XYZ file of C-alpha atoms in Angstrom:
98
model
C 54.313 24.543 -5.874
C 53.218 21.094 -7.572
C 50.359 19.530 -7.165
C 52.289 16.384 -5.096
C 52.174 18.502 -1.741
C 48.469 19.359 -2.118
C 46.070 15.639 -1.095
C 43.670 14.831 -3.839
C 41.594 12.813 -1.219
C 43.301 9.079 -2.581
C 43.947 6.266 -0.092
C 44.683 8.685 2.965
C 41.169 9.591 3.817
C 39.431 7.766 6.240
C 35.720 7.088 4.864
C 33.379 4.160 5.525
C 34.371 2.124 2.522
C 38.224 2.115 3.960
C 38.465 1.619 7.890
C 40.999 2.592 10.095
C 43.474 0.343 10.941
C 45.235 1.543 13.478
C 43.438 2.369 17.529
C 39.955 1.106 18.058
C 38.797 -2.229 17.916
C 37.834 -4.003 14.297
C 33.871 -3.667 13.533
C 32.247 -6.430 10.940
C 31.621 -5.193 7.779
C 27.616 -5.851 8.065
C 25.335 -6.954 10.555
C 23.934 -10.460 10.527
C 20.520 -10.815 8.937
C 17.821 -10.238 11.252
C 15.225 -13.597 11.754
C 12.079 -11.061 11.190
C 13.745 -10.507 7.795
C 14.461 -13.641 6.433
C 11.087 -15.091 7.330
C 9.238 -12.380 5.768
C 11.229 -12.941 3.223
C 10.208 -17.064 3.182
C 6.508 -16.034 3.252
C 6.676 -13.924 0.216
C 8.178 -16.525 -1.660
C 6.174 -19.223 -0.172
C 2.827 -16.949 -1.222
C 4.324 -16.519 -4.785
C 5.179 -20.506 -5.665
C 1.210 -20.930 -4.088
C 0.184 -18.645 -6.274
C 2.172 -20.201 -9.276
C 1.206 -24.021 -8.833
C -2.569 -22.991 -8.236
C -2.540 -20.660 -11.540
C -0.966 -23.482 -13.340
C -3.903 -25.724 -12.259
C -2.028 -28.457 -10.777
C -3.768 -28.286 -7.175
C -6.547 -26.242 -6.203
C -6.165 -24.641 -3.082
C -8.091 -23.307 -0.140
C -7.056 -19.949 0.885
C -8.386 -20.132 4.282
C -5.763 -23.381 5.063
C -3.243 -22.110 2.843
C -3.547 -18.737 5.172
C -3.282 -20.565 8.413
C -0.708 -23.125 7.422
C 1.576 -19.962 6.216
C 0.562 -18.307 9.756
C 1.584 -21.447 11.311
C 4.982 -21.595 9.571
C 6.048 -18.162 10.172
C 4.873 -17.938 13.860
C 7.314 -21.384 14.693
C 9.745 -19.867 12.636
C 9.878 -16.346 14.260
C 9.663 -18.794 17.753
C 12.680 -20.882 17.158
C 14.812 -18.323 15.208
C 14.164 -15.760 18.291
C 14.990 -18.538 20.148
C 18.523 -19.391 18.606
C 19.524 -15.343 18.042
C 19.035 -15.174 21.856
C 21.726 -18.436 22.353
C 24.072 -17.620 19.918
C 24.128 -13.308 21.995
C 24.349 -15.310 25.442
C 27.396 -17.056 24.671
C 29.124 -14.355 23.349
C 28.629 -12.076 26.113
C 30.124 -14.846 28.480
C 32.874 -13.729 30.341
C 33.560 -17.150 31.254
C 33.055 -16.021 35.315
C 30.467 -18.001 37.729
């Protein structure tokens, strides 16, 4: 016996990192970012440059207004990205039918 007619686990396994080809329909390799993500993300960075410029000593800042304005900001963002997620899913579902 050689080791040829014995698989090794190469190329012929099926695992997440190679798809099958062949059959079922084609996935996408990742899901789109969700909006909750990248405007947490946003506020974190938009707390740490606040945090920056006011240890620096170029502006002095209120926390209460720098609070609400960042409150304000995410809220309208969360709004309108909702908002656009919920567009872009309707017109893919479309079957094009009245």
């Amino acid at each position: 016996m050689s080791s040829s007619e014995y698989p090794t686990g190469g190329s012929a396994r099926n695992t997440p990192a190679t798809p099958r080809t062949a059959g079922g329909p084609e996935q996408p390799a990742s899901p789109p970012a969700r909006v909750g993500t990248i405007v947490w993300g946003l506020i974190v960075l938009a707390l740490a440059a606040l945090i920056i410029v006011a240890r620096l000593g170029l502006v002095d800042l209120n926390g209460s207004y720098v609070l609400i304005g960042l409150m304000l900001g995410a809220g309208a963002a969360l709004v309108v990205g909702g908002l656009i997620s919920a567009r872009g899913r309707d017109k893919k579902s479309s079957t094009g039918k009245s």
